[in-house]
Amino acid sequence: MEDFDRAIEDTIIALNTGVLRTRDGSILKKADGKSSVVNIEWREKLNTICDMLVALRKRLKIAKDTGAYSLYGEDDVMYCFYDRDLAIWFDSTREEILKILSSICEEIGIHGLGFPRKRYEW
């Protein structure tokens, strides 16, 4: 989950500061952060996305501290949550973030994001 947490952190940093970096910390690109977005609706949507990402990180830390999941695999790691409601919350929050971002894309005039779902039942 450290990689997942780091990816969320990197996304929050990229949205807030405009700095896109690799997993090792090298800067790939610099741009303006979300505070420079002139369209108030889009800025609010980006703020909402950041809030949701922060919530994901907080809940992930609680899940780690309480042993609410286990990892399977080596290169292609799968996360197995013991609480189905918690797994659904993580997945639905991720999906909602993508929907909000997709709505901005569509308003800009580019194709919205697709988010196919793979359902695994244990």
GROMACS .gro file of N, CA and C in nm:
model
  366
    1MET      N    1   0.082  -0.120   0.000
    1MET     CA    2   0.000   0.000   0.000
    1MET      C    3   0.086   0.126   0.000
    2GLU      N    4   0.213   0.113   0.031
    2GLU     CA    5   0.298   0.231   0.030
    2GLU      C    6   0.301   0.293  -0.110
    3ASP      N    7   0.304   0.209  -0.214
    3ASP     CA    8   0.302   0.262  -0.351
    3ASP      C    9   0.170   0.333  -0.380
    4PHE      N   10   0.060   0.277  -0.332
    4PHE     CA   11  -0.072   0.337  -0.351
    4PHE      C   12  -0.077   0.471  -0.278
    5ASP      N   13  -0.031   0.475  -0.155
    5ASP     CA   14  -0.030   0.598  -0.077
    5ASP      C   15   0.058   0.703  -0.144
    6ARG      N   16   0.172   0.661  -0.193
    6ARG     CA   17   0.264   0.754  -0.260
    6ARG      C   18   0.201   0.809  -0.388
    7ALA      N   19   0.131   0.725  -0.463
    7ALA     CA   20   0.065   0.770  -0.586
    7ALA      C   21  -0.042   0.875  -0.553
    8ILE      N   22  -0.115   0.852  -0.445
    8ILE     CA   23  -0.217   0.950  -0.405
    8ILE      C   24  -0.149   1.080  -0.364
    9GLU      N   25  -0.042   1.070  -0.285
    9GLU     CA   26   0.031   1.190  -0.243
    9GLU      C   27   0.085   1.267  -0.363
   10ASP      N   28   0.144   1.196  -0.459
   10ASP     CA   29   0.198   1.261  -0.579
   10ASP      C   30   0.088   1.331  -0.658
   11THR      N   31  -0.030   1.271  -0.662
   11THR     CA   32  -0.143   1.332  -0.734
   11THR      C   33  -0.188   1.460  -0.664
   12ILE      N   34  -0.195   1.456  -0.532
   12ILE     CA   35  -0.232   1.576  -0.455
   12ILE      C   36  -0.130   1.688  -0.480
   13ILE      N   37  -0.003   1.654  -0.476
   13ILE     CA   38   0.102   1.753  -0.500
   13ILE      C   39   0.090   1.810  -0.640
   14ALA      N   40   0.069   1.723  -0.740
   14ALA     CA   41   0.057   1.769  -0.878
   14ALA      C   42  -0.062   1.864  -0.895
   15LEU      N   43  -0.175   1.831  -0.834
   15LEU     CA   44  -0.292   1.919  -0.845
   15LEU      C   45  -0.269   2.052  -0.774
   16ASN      N   46  -0.209   2.048  -0.656
   16ASN     CA   47  -0.189   2.171  -0.578
   16ASN      C   48  -0.079   2.260  -0.632
   17THR      N   49   0.032   2.201  -0.676
   17THR     CA   50   0.149   2.280  -0.713
   17THR      C   51   0.178   2.281  -0.862
   18GLY      N   52   0.123   2.185  -0.936
   18GLY     CA   53   0.154   2.174  -1.078
   18GLY      C   54   0.281   2.097  -1.106
   19VAL      N   55   0.343   2.041  -1.003
   19VAL     CA   56   0.468   1.966  -1.020
   19VAL      C   57   0.437   1.818  -1.037
   20LEU      N   58   0.473   1.765  -1.153
   20LEU     CA   59   0.454   1.623  -1.182
   20LEU      C   60   0.589   1.555  -1.168
   21ARG      N   61   0.595   1.454  -1.082
   21ARG     CA   62   0.723   1.388  -1.058
   21ARG      C   63   0.710   1.236  -1.071
   22THR      N   64   0.825   1.173  -1.090
   22THR     CA   65   0.829   1.028  -1.097
   22THR      C   66   0.826   0.972  -0.956
   23ARG      N   67   0.815   0.841  -0.944
   23ARG     CA   68   0.813   0.777  -0.811
   23ARG      C   69   0.942   0.800  -0.733
   24ASP      N   70   1.053   0.821  -0.806
   24ASP     CA   71   1.180   0.846  -0.735
   24ASP      C   72   1.200   0.993  -0.701
   25GLY      N   73   1.103   1.077  -0.737
   25GLY     CA   74   1.108   1.218  -0.700
   25GLY      C   75   1.159   1.311  -0.808
   26SER      N   76   1.204   1.258  -0.920
   26SER     CA   77   1.251   1.343  -1.029
   26SER      C   78   1.134   1.420  -1.089
   27ILE      N   79   1.155   1.547  -1.116
   27ILE     CA   80   1.049   1.631  -1.172
   27ILE      C   81   1.038   1.609  -1.322
   28LEU      N   82   0.919   1.571  -1.366
   28LEU     CA   83   0.893   1.551  -1.508
   28LEU      C   84   0.848   1.679  -1.576
   29LYS      N   85   0.763   1.755  -1.504
   29LYS     CA   86   0.704   1.874  -1.565
   29LYS      C   87   0.657   1.968  -1.455
   30LYS      N   88   0.663   2.098  -1.483
   30LYS     CA   89   0.610   2.199  -1.392
   30LYS      C   90   0.505   2.281  -1.465
   31ALA      N   91   0.397   2.309  -1.396
   31ALA     CA   92   0.289   2.392  -1.450
   31ALA      C   93   0.228   2.467  -1.332
   32ASP      N   94   0.124   2.541  -1.358
   32ASP     CA   95   0.053   2.609  -1.248
   32ASP      C   96  -0.037   2.509  -1.178
   33GLY      N   97  -0.054   2.524  -1.049
   33GLY     CA   98  -0.142   2.439  -0.972
   33GLY      C   99  -0.288   2.480  -0.988
   34LYS      N  100  -0.374   2.408  -0.917
   34LYS     CA  101  -0.518   2.430  -0.931
   34LYS      C  102  -0.563   2.569  -0.887
   35SER      N  103  -0.486   2.636  -0.803
   35SER     CA  104  -0.525   2.770  -0.759
   35SER      C  105  -0.522   2.871  -0.873
   36SER      N  106  -0.453   2.838  -0.981
   36SER     CA  107  -0.447   2.930  -1.095
   36SER      C  108  -0.558   2.905  -1.197
   37VAL      N  109  -0.642   2.805  -1.173
   37VAL     CA  110  -0.752   2.777  -1.265
   37VAL      C  111  -0.855   2.889  -1.252
   38VAL      N  112  -0.883   2.955  -1.362
   38VAL     CA  113  -0.972   3.072  -1.361
   38VAL      C  114  -1.119   3.033  -1.346
   39ASN      N  115  -1.159   2.925  -1.411
   39ASN     CA  116  -1.298   2.881  -1.403
   39ASN      C  117  -1.327   2.832  -1.261
   40ILE      N  118  -1.416   2.903  -1.193
   40ILE     CA  119  -1.444   2.875  -1.052
   40ILE      C  120  -1.500   2.734  -1.033
   41GLU      N  121  -1.589   2.691  -1.124
   41GLU     CA  122  -1.647   2.556  -1.112
   41GLU      C  123  -1.539   2.449  -1.123
   42TRP      N  124  -1.448   2.466  -1.217
   42TRP     CA  125  -1.341   2.367  -1.235
   42TRP      C  126  -1.249   2.366  -1.113
   43ARG      N  127  -1.218   2.486  -1.061
   43ARG     CA  128  -1.132   2.494  -0.942
   43ARG      C  129  -1.199   2.425  -0.824
   44GLU      N  130  -1.329   2.445  -0.807
   44GLU     CA  131  -1.402   2.379  -0.699
   44GLU      C  132  -1.401   2.227  -0.717
   45LYS      N  133  -1.417   2.182  -0.841
   45LYS     CA  134  -1.412   2.039  -0.868
   45LYS      C  135  -1.273   1.983  -0.835
   46LEU      N  136  -1.169   2.057  -0.870
   46LEU     CA  137  -1.032   2.013  -0.837
   46LEU      C  138  -1.009   2.014  -0.686
   47ASN      N  139  -1.066   2.111  -0.617
   47ASN     CA  140  -1.058   2.113  -0.470
   47ASN      C  141  -1.129   1.991  -0.411
   48THR      N  142  -1.243   1.957  -0.467
   48THR     CA  143  -1.317   1.839  -0.421
   48THR      C  144  -1.236   1.713  -0.443
   49ILE      N  145  -1.174   1.702  -0.559
   49ILE     CA  146  -1.090   1.586  -0.588
   49ILE      C  147  -0.977   1.576  -0.485
   50CYS      N  148  -0.912   1.688  -0.455
   50CYS     CA  149  -0.804   1.687  -0.355
   50CYS      C  150  -0.856   1.644  -0.218
   51ASP      N  151  -0.973   1.694  -0.179
   51ASP     CA  152  -1.032   1.654  -0.052
   51ASP      C  153  -1.059   1.503  -0.049
   52MET      N  154  -1.107   1.451  -0.159
   52MET     CA  155  -1.136   1.307  -0.166
   52MET      C  156  -1.007   1.225  -0.160
   53LEU      N  157  -0.902   1.275  -0.225
   53LEU     CA  158  -0.774   1.206  -0.220
   53LEU      C  159  -0.716   1.206  -0.079
   54VAL      N  160  -0.730   1.318  -0.009
   54VAL     CA  161  -0.684   1.326   0.131
   54VAL      C  162  -0.762   1.225   0.216
   55ALA      N  163  -0.892   1.216   0.194
   55ALA     CA  164  -0.975   1.119   0.268
   55ALA      C  165  -0.929   0.976   0.239
   56LEU      N  166  -0.897   0.947   0.114
   56LEU     CA  167  -0.847   0.814   0.079
   56LEU      C  168  -0.719   0.783   0.155
   57ARG      N  169  -0.628   0.879   0.160
   57ARG     CA  170  -0.500   0.857   0.231
   57ARG      C  171  -0.524   0.833   0.380
   58LYS      N  172  -0.612   0.912   0.440
   58LYS     CA  173  -0.640   0.896   0.583
   58LYS      C  174  -0.700   0.759   0.611
   59ARG      N  175  -0.795   0.718   0.529
   59ARG     CA  176  -0.861   0.588   0.550
   59ARG      C  177  -0.766   0.473   0.521
   60LEU      N  178  -0.677   0.493   0.427
   60LEU     CA  179  -0.577   0.392   0.397
   60LEU      C  180  -0.483   0.371   0.515
   61LYS      N  181  -0.445   0.479   0.582
   61LYS     CA  182  -0.359   0.468   0.700
   61LYS      C  183  -0.430   0.391   0.811
   62ILE      N  184  -0.557   0.422   0.832
   62ILE     CA  185  -0.634   0.349   0.933
   62ILE      C  186  -0.642   0.201   0.897
   63ALA      N  187  -0.668   0.173   0.770
   63ALA     CA  188  -0.678   0.033   0.725
   63ALA      C  189  -0.546  -0.039   0.747
   64LYS      N  190  -0.435   0.028   0.720
   64LYS     CA  191  -0.304  -0.033   0.741
   64LYS      C  192  -0.280  -0.059   0.890
   65ASP      N  193  -0.309   0.041   0.973
   65ASP     CA  194  -0.286   0.029   1.117
   65ASP      C  195  -0.371  -0.080   1.182
   66THR      N  196  -0.488  -0.105   1.126
   66THR     CA  197  -0.579  -0.205   1.184
   66THR      C  198  -0.572  -0.340   1.115
   67GLY      N  199  -0.485  -0.351   1.013
   67GLY     CA  200  -0.472  -0.478   0.941
   67GLY      C  201  -0.598  -0.514   0.864
   68ALA      N  202  -0.660  -0.415   0.801
   68ALA     CA  203  -0.787  -0.435   0.732
   68ALA      C  204  -0.772  -0.491   0.591
   69TYR      N  205  -0.650  -0.519   0.548
   69TYR     CA  206  -0.628  -0.573   0.414
   69TYR      C  207  -0.503  -0.660   0.414
   70SER      N  208  -0.488  -0.738   0.308
   70SER     CA  209  -0.366  -0.813   0.286
   70SER      C  210  -0.326  -0.797   0.139
   71LEU      N  211  -0.200  -0.825   0.111
   71LEU     CA  212  -0.146  -0.813  -0.024
   71LEU      C  213  -0.119  -0.951  -0.081
   72TYR      N  214  -0.145  -0.966  -0.210
   72TYR     CA  215  -0.118  -1.091  -0.280
   72TYR      C  216  -0.043  -1.061  -0.408
   73GLY      N  217   0.055  -1.143  -0.439
   73GLY     CA  218   0.131  -1.128  -0.562
   73GLY      C  219   0.261  -1.057  -0.538
   74GLU      N  220   0.342  -1.051  -0.645
   74GLU     CA  221   0.471  -0.984  -0.633
   74GLU      C  222   0.479  -0.862  -0.725
   75ASP      N  223   0.482  -0.884  -0.856
   75ASP     CA  224   0.489  -0.770  -0.949
   75ASP      C  225   0.353  -0.706  -0.968
   76ASP      N  226   0.252  -0.788  -0.988
   76ASP     CA  227   0.115  -0.740  -1.007
   76ASP      C  228   0.041  -0.765  -0.876
   77VAL      N  229   0.051  -0.671  -0.784
   77VAL     CA  230  -0.001  -0.689  -0.649
   77VAL      C  231  -0.150  -0.661  -0.645
   78MET      N  232  -0.221  -0.745  -0.574
   78MET     CA  233  -0.364  -0.725  -0.549
   78MET      C  234  -0.383  -0.698  -0.401
   79TYR      N  235  -0.478  -0.612  -0.370
   79TYR     CA  236  -0.510  -0.577  -0.232
   79TYR      C  237  -0.643  -0.640  -0.198
   80CYS      N  238  -0.647  -0.713  -0.090
   80CYS     CA  239  -0.769  -0.780  -0.047
   80CYS      C  240  -0.814  -0.718   0.086
   81PHE      N  241  -0.926  -0.645   0.081
   81PHE     CA  242  -0.982  -0.587   0.202
   81PHE      C  243  -1.073  -0.690   0.267
   82TYR      N  244  -1.064  -0.701   0.398
   82TYR     CA  245  -1.146  -0.797   0.471
   82TYR      C  246  -1.289  -0.747   0.491
   83ASP      N  247  -1.309  -0.618   0.482
   83ASP     CA  248  -1.440  -0.556   0.500
   83ASP      C  249  -1.492  -0.514   0.362
   84ARG      N  250  -1.597  -0.580   0.317
   84ARG     CA  251  -1.651  -0.552   0.183
   84ARG      C  252  -1.697  -0.407   0.169
   85ASP      N  253  -1.758  -0.352   0.272
   85ASP     CA  254  -1.802  -0.212   0.266
   85ASP      C  255  -1.684  -0.117   0.249
   86LEU      N  256  -1.574  -0.147   0.315
   86LEU     CA  257  -1.454  -0.064   0.302
   86LEU      C  258  -1.399  -0.072   0.160
   87ALA      N  259  -1.394  -0.191   0.104
   87ALA     CA  260  -1.347  -0.208  -0.034
   87ALA      C  261  -1.436  -0.132  -0.131
   88ILE      N  262  -1.565  -0.138  -0.110
   88ILE     CA  263  -1.660  -0.067  -0.196
   88ILE      C  264  -1.640   0.084  -0.182
   89TRP      N  265  -1.614   0.131  -0.059
   89TRP     CA  266  -1.592   0.274  -0.037
   89TRP      C  267  -1.468   0.321  -0.114
   90PHE      N  268  -1.358   0.247  -0.105
   90PHE     CA  269  -1.237   0.284  -0.178
   90PHE      C  270  -1.264   0.290  -0.328
   91ASP      N  271  -1.331   0.188  -0.379
   91ASP     CA  272  -1.357   0.180  -0.522
   91ASP      C  273  -1.453   0.289  -0.567
   92SER      N  274  -1.558   0.314  -0.492
   92SER     CA  275  -1.655   0.416  -0.532
   92SER      C  276  -1.596   0.557  -0.522
   93THR      N  277  -1.509   0.579  -0.424
   93THR     CA  278  -1.443   0.709  -0.412
   93THR      C  279  -1.351   0.732  -0.532
   94ARG      N  280  -1.275   0.630  -0.569
   94ARG     CA  281  -1.189   0.637  -0.687
   94ARG      C  282  -1.272   0.667  -0.811
   95GLU      N  283  -1.383   0.597  -0.825
   95GLU     CA  284  -1.470   0.616  -0.941
   95GLU      C  285  -1.528   0.758  -0.944
   96GLU      N  286  -1.567   0.809  -0.831
   96GLU     CA  287  -1.623   0.945  -0.824
   96GLU      C  288  -1.517   1.049  -0.862
   97ILE      N  289  -1.394   1.030  -0.819
   97ILE     CA  290  -1.285   1.120  -0.856
   97ILE      C  291  -1.270   1.122  -1.008
   98LEU      N  292  -1.272   1.005  -1.068
   98LEU     CA  293  -1.258   0.996  -1.214
   98LEU      C  294  -1.377   1.061  -1.285
   99LYS      N  295  -1.497   1.047  -1.230
   99LYS     CA  296  -1.615   1.110  -1.290
   99LYS      C  297  -1.603   1.262  -1.286
  100ILE      N  298  -1.558   1.315  -1.173
  100ILE     CA  299  -1.544   1.461  -1.160
  100ILE      C  300  -1.439   1.511  -1.259
  101LEU      N  301  -1.326   1.444  -1.265
  101LEU     CA  302  -1.221   1.484  -1.359
  101LEU      C  303  -1.270   1.471  -1.503
  102SER      N  304  -1.344   1.366  -1.530
  102SER     CA  305  -1.399   1.346  -1.664
  102SER      C  306  -1.495   1.459  -1.702
  103SER      N  307  -1.573   1.506  -1.606
  103SER     CA  308  -1.666   1.616  -1.636
  103SER      C  309  -1.591   1.742  -1.674
  104ILE      N  310  -1.477   1.767  -1.611
  104ILE     CA  311  -1.394   1.883  -1.649
  104ILE      C  312  -1.343   1.864  -1.791
  105CYS      N  313  -1.293   1.745  -1.820
  105CYS     CA  314  -1.242   1.715  -1.955
  105CYS      C  315  -1.349   1.742  -2.060
  106GLU      N  316  -1.470   1.693  -2.036
  106GLU     CA  317  -1.579   1.710  -2.132
  106GLU      C  318  -1.616   1.857  -2.149
  107GLU      N  319  -1.612   1.934  -2.039
  107GLU     CA  320  -1.642   2.077  -2.048
  107GLU      C  321  -1.534   2.152  -2.126
  108ILE      N  322  -1.411   2.103  -2.118
  108ILE     CA  323  -1.300   2.163  -2.192
  108ILE      C  324  -1.312   2.131  -2.341
  109GLY      N  325  -1.379   2.020  -2.371
  109GLY     CA  326  -1.397   1.980  -2.509
  109GLY      C  327  -1.312   1.862  -2.550
  110ILE      N  328  -1.258   1.789  -2.452
  110ILE     CA  329  -1.184   1.667  -2.484
  110ILE      C  330  -1.263   1.548  -2.430
  111HIS      N  331  -1.231   1.430  -2.480
  111HIS     CA  332  -1.304   1.311  -2.439
  111HIS      C  333  -1.292   1.289  -2.288
  112GLY      N  334  -1.403   1.250  -2.229
  112GLY     CA  335  -1.402   1.214  -2.089
  112GLY      C  336  -1.323   1.086  -2.067
  113LEU      N  337  -1.294   1.058  -1.944
  113LEU     CA  338  -1.216   0.940  -1.909
  113LEU      C  339  -1.305   0.817  -1.903
  114GLY      N  340  -1.251   0.706  -1.945
  114GLY     CA  341  -1.320   0.579  -1.929
  114GLY      C  342  -1.266   0.510  -1.805
  115PHE      N  343  -1.350   0.443  -1.734
  115PHE     CA  344  -1.301   0.373  -1.616
  115PHE      C  345  -1.367   0.237  -1.608
  116PRO      N  346  -1.312   0.142  -1.686
  116PRO     CA  347  -1.366   0.006  -1.680
  116PRO      C  348  -1.343  -0.054  -1.542
  117ARG      N  349  -1.432  -0.140  -1.504
  117ARG     CA  350  -1.424  -0.200  -1.371
  117ARG      C  351  -1.401  -0.349  -1.382
  118LYS      N  352  -1.311  -0.397  -1.302
  118LYS     CA  353  -1.289  -0.541  -1.291
  118LYS      C  354  -1.343  -0.581  -1.153
  119ARG      N  355  -1.441  -0.662  -1.154
  119ARG     CA  356  -1.500  -0.708  -1.028
  119ARG      C  357  -1.441  -0.844  -0.991
  120TYR      N  358  -1.384  -0.849  -0.876
  120TYR     CA  359  -1.332  -0.975  -0.824
  120TYR      C  360  -1.417  -1.015  -0.704
  121GLU      N  361  -1.460  -1.135  -0.703
  121GLU     CA  362  -1.537  -1.187  -0.590
  121GLU      C  363  -1.454  -1.293  -0.521
  122TRP      N  364  -1.446  -1.286  -0.392
  122TRP     CA  365  -1.368  -1.383  -0.313
  122TRP      C  366  -1.461  -1.483  -0.249
   0.00000   0.00000   0.00000
